[in-house]
Coordinates of C-alpha atoms in Angstrom, one line a residue:
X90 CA 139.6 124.4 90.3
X91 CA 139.6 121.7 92.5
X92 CA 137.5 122.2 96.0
X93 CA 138.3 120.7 99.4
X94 CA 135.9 120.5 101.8
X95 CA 136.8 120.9 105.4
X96 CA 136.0 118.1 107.8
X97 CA 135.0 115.9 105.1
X98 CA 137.4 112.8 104.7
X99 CA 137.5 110.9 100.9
X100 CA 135.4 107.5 100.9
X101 CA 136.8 105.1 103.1
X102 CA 135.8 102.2 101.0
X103 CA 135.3 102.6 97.7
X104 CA 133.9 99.2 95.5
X105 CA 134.6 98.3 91.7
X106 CA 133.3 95.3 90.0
X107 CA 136.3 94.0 87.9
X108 CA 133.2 92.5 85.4
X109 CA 130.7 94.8 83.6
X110 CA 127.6 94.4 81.5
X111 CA 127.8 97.3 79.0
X112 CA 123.8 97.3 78.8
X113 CA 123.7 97.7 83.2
X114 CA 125.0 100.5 85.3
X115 CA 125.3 99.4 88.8
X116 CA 125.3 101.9 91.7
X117 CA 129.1 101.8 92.0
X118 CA 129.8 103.2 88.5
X119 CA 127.1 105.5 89.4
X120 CA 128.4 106.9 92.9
X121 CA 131.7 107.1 92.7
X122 CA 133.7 109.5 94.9
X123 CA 133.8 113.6 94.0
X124 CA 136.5 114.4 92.2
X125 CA 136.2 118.1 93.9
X126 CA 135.6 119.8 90.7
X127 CA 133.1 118.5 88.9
X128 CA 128.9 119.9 89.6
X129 CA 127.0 117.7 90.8
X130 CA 123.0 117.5 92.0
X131 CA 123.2 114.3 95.0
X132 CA 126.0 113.7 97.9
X133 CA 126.7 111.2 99.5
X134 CA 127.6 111.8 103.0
X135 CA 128.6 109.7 105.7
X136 CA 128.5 110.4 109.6
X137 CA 130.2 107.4 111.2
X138 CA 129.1 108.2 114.5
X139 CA 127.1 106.0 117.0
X140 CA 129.2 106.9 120.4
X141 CA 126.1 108.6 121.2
X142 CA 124.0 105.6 121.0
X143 CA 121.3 104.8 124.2
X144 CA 121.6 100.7 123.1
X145 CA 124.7 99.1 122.2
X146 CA 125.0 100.0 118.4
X147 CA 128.0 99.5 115.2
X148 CA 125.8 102.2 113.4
X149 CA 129.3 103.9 113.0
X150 CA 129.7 101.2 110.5
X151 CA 126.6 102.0 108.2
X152 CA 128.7 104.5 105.4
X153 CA 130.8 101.4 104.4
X154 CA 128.1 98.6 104.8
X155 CA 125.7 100.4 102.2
X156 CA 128.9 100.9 100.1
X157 CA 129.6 97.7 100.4
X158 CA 126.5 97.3 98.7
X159 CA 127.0 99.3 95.6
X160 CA 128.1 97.0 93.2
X161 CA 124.6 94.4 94.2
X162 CA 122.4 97.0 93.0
X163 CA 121.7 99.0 89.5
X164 CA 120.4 102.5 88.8
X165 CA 117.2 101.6 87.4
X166 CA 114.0 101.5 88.7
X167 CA 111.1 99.4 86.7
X168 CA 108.1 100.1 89.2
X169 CA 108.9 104.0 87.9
X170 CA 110.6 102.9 84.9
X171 CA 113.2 105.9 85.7
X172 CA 117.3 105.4 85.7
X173 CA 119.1 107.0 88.4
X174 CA 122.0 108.2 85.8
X175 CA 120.1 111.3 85.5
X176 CA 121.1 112.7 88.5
X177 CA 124.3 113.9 88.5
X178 CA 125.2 111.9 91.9
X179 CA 128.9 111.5 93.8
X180 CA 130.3 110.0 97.0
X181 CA 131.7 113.0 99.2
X182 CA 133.0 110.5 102.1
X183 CA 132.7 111.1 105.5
X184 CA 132.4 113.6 108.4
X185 CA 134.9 113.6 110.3
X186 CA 134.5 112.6 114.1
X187 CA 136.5 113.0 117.7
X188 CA 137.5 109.4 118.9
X189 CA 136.1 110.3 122.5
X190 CA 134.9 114.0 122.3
X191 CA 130.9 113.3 121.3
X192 CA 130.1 117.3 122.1
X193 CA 133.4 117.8 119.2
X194 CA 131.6 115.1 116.9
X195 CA 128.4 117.0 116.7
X196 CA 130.4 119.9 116.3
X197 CA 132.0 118.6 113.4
X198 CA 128.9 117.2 111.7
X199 CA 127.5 120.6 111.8
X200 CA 130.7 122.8 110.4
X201 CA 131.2 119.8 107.6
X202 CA 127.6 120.2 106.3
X203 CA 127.7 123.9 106.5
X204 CA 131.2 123.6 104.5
X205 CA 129.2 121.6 102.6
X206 CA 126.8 123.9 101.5
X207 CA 129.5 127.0 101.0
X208 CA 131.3 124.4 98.5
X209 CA 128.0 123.2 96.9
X210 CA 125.3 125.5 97.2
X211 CA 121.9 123.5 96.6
X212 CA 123.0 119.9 96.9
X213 CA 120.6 117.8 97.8
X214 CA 122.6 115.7 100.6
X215 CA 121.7 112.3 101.1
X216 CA 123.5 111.4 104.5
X217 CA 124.2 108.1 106.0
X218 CA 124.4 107.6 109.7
X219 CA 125.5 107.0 112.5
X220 CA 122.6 107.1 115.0
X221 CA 119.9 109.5 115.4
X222 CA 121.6 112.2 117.0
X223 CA 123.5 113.1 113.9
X224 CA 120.4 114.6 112.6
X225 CA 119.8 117.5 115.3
X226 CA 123.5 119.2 113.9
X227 CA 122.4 117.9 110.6
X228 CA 119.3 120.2 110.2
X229 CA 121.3 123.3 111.9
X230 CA 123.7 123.1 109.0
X231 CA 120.9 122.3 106.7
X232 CA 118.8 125.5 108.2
X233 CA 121.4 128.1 107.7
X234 CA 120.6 127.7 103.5
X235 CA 117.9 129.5 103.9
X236 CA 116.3 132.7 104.8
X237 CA 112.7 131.0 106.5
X238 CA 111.8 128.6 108.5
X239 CA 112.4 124.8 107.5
X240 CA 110.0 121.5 108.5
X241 CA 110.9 117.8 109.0
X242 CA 109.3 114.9 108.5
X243 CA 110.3 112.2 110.9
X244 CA 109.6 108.3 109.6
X245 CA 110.4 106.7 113.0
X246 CA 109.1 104.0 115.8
X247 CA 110.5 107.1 118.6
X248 CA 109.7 110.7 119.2
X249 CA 113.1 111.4 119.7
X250 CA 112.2 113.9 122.6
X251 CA 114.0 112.4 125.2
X252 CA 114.9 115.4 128.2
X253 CA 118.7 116.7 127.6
X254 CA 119.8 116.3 131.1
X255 CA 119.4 112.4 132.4
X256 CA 122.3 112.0 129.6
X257 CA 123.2 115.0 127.2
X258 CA 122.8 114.8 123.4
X259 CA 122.3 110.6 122.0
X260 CA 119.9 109.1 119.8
X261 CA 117.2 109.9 121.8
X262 CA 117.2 113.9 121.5
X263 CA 117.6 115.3 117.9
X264 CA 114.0 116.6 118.0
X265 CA 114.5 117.5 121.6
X266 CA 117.7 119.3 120.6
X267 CA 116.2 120.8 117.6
X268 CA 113.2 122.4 119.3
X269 CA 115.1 123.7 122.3
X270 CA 117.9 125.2 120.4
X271 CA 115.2 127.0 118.1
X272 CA 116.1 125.6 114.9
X273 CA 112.8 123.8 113.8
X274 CA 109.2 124.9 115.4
X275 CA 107.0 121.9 116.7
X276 CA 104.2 122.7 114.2
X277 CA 106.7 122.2 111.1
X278 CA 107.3 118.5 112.7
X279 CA 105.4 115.1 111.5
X280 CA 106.0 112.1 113.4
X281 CA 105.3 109.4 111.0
X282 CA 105.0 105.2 112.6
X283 CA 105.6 106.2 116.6
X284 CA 105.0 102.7 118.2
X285 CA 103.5 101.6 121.4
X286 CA 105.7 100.4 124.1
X287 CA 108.5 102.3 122.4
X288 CA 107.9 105.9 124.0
X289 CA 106.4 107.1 127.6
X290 CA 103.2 109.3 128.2
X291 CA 105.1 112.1 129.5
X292 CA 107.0 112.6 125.8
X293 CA 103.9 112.3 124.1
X294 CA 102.9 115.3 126.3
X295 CA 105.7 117.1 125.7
X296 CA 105.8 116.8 122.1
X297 CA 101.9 117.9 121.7
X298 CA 102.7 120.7 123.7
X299 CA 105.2 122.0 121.0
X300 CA 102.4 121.0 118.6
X301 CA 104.1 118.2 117.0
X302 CA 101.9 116.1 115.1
X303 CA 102.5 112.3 115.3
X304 CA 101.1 109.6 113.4
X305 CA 101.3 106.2 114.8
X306 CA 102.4 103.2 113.3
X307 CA 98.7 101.5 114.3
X308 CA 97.2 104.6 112.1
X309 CA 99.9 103.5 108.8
X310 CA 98.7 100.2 108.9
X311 CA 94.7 101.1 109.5
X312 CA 94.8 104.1 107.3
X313 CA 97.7 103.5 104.5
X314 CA 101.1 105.3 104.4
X315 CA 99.9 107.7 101.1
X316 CA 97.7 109.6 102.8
X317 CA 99.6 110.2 106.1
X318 CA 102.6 111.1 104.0
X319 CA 101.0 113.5 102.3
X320 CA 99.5 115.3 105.5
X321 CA 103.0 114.8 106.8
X322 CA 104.5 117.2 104.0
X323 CA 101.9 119.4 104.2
X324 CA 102.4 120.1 107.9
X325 CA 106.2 120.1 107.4
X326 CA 106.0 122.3 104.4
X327 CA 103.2 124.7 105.1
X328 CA 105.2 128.1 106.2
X329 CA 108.6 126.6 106.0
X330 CA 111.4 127.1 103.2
X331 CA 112.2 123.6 102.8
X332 CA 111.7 120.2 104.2
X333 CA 114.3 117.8 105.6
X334 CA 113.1 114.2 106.1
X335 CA 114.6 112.2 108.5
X336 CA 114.5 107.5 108.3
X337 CA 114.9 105.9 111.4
X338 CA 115.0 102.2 110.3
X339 CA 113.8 101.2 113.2
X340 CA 110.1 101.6 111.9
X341 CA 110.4 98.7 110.5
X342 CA 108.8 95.8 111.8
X343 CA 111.6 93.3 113.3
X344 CA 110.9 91.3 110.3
X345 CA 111.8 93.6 107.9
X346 CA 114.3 95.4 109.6
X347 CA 116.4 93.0 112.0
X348 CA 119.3 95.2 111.9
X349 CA 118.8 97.7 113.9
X350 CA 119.3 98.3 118.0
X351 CA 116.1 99.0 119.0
X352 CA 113.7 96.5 117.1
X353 CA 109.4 96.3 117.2
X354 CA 106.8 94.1 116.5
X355 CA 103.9 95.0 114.2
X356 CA 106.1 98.3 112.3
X357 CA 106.4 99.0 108.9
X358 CA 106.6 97.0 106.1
X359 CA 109.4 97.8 103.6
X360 CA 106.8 98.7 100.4
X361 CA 105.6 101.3 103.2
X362 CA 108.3 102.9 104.0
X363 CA 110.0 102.8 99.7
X364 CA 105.7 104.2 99.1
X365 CA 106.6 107.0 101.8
X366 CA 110.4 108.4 100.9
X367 CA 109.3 107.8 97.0
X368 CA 106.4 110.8 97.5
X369 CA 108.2 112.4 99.5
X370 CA 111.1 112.3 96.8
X371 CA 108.5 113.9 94.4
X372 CA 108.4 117.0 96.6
X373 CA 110.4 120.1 95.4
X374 CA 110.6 121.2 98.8
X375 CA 112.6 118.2 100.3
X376 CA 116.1 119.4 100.2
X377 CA 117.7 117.0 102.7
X378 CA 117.2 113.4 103.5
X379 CA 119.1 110.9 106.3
X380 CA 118.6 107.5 107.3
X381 CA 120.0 106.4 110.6
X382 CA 119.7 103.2 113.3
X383 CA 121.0 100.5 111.5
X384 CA 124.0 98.0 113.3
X385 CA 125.8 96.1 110.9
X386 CA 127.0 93.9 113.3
X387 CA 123.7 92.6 114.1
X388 CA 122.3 92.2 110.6
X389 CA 121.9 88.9 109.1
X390 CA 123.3 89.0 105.2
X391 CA 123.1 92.7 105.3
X392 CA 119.5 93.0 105.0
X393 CA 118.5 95.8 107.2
X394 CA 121.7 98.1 105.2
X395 CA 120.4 96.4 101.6
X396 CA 117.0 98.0 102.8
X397 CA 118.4 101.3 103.8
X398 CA 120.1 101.5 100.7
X399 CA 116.7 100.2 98.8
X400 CA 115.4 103.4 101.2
X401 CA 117.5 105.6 99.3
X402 CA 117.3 104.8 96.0
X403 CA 113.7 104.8 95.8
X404 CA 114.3 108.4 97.3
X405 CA 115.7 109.1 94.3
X406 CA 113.5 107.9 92.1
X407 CA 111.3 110.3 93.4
X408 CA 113.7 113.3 92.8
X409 CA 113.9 112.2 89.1
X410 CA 110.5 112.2 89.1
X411 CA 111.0 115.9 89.8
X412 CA 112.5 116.6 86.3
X413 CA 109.5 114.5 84.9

């Protein structure tokens, strides 16, 4: 029987390559919209929302940039010599949003996932923003699918802790949102590449005082991303029923990731941030995954989105990696 999900419009834009190679599958014969009947492991899910945006920001475009994409890039990986055609993987197309109503948007993104998850009970979503503050509704949705507590692991230049009152829910809150409204505990929270000059003293306060631990993006390049990963996931893991990472491409150093509103010197390099979301990837306990920030409009040749989708790929590598 065909199933509709609520709040979730088909993909917008939807790519096909009139030319094939029969020995190449590229993304777009890979992750092609849900048919609404067929099971399926991976969703794609995008949030076009970025209303809610502190800087100036298209992120609302980022769903149909990376699709866009689809047809540039294939389903196999050669530095894990694993094809992605192993997960059964389809486009759900995007959340519905308010054209002025942001308090109705976050709304939305929270009933859609949570339809979501009544329609398609352990999907692993992998959801496209929209800024930052589509994750706080994100991880509400994603915590009622489950009877314990769940953990995040943040990969971001910003703690995201901003106070609620100087201007309601944006970009700026999610973690705020999340620890006020009870969802997620501090000490199931790992900060991974928080950079200097991007964040005041008083947040760094706050955040310690909900026992949030950070790692800074001084500490991935001194110490290696591996091992601060893997203390990530423990932290985010340890007492918690599952793990929802959230990728802010603003961690990026500017040179890797010029695409984005809010860029820093001296971030992360691309190999450390595919190294980070591929281990993460490996983890059973990672049931949800978002990557967020990005403005089209401001990215030369698409590189920050060809990234992101780079991001999620390697992401996904890791979840084969699962079965292996």
């Amino acid at each position: 029987m065909k199933r509709r999900i609520d709040l979730l419009n088909p993909p917008e834009l939807v790519r096909r390559s009139n030319w094939r190679d029969r020995f190449e599958t590229k993304v777009s014969q890979w992750l092609t919209p849900w048919d609404g009947e067929e099971p399926i492991d991976i969703g794609f899910i995008g949030v076009p929302l970025s209303k809610t945006s502190i800087s100036v920001s298209a992120a609302s475009m980022t769903p149909n940039a990376l699709r866009e994409l689809f047809p540039a890039v294939t389903t196999y990986s050669i530095d894990y010599d694993v094809d992605l055609q192993e997960l059964r993987a389809r486009d759900l197309g995007d959340i519905q949003m308010h054209p002025t109503d942001l308090f109705r948007c976050h709304a939305n993104i929270e009933q859609a996932l949570t339809n979501v998850y009544q329609v398609l009970p352990g999907l692993l979503p992998i959801i496209a923003g929209g800024d930052h503050s589509i994750t706080c509704p994100s991880v509400k949705a994603f915590k009622k699918q489950f009877d314990g507590k769940v953990g995040i692991v943040q990969i971001d230049s910003h703690m995201d802790v901003r106070n609620l009152e100087d201007g309601g829910p944006t970009n700026g809150t999610p973690i705020r949102g999340l620890l006020e409204s009870g969802t997620v505990e501090g000490r199931h929270i790992a900060q991974v590449g928080i950079h200097s000059f991007a964040n005041s003293k008083p947040y760094r306060e706050y955040a310690l005082s909900q026992g949030i631990t950070q790692f800074t993006a001084r500490q991935v390049a001194r110490e290696g991303i591996e091992p601060l990963i893997h203390q990530a996931m423990e932290i985010a893991g340890n007492g918690t029923e599952a793990i929802y990472v959230t990728v802010d491409m603003d961690v990026l150093d500017q040179a890797f990731g010029p695409g984005v509103p809010a860029m820093v010197p001296a971030g992360m390099t691309s190999w450390q941030l595919l190294d980070a979301v591929y281990i993460l990837g490996q983890n059973p306990k990672v049931k949800g995954f978002d990557v967020v920030c990005i403005d089209p409009l401001q990215d030369s040749r698409r590189a920050t989105v060809r990234t992101a989708l780079h991001v999620i790929l390697t992401f996904l590598a890791g979840v084969v990696m699962r079965k292996h």
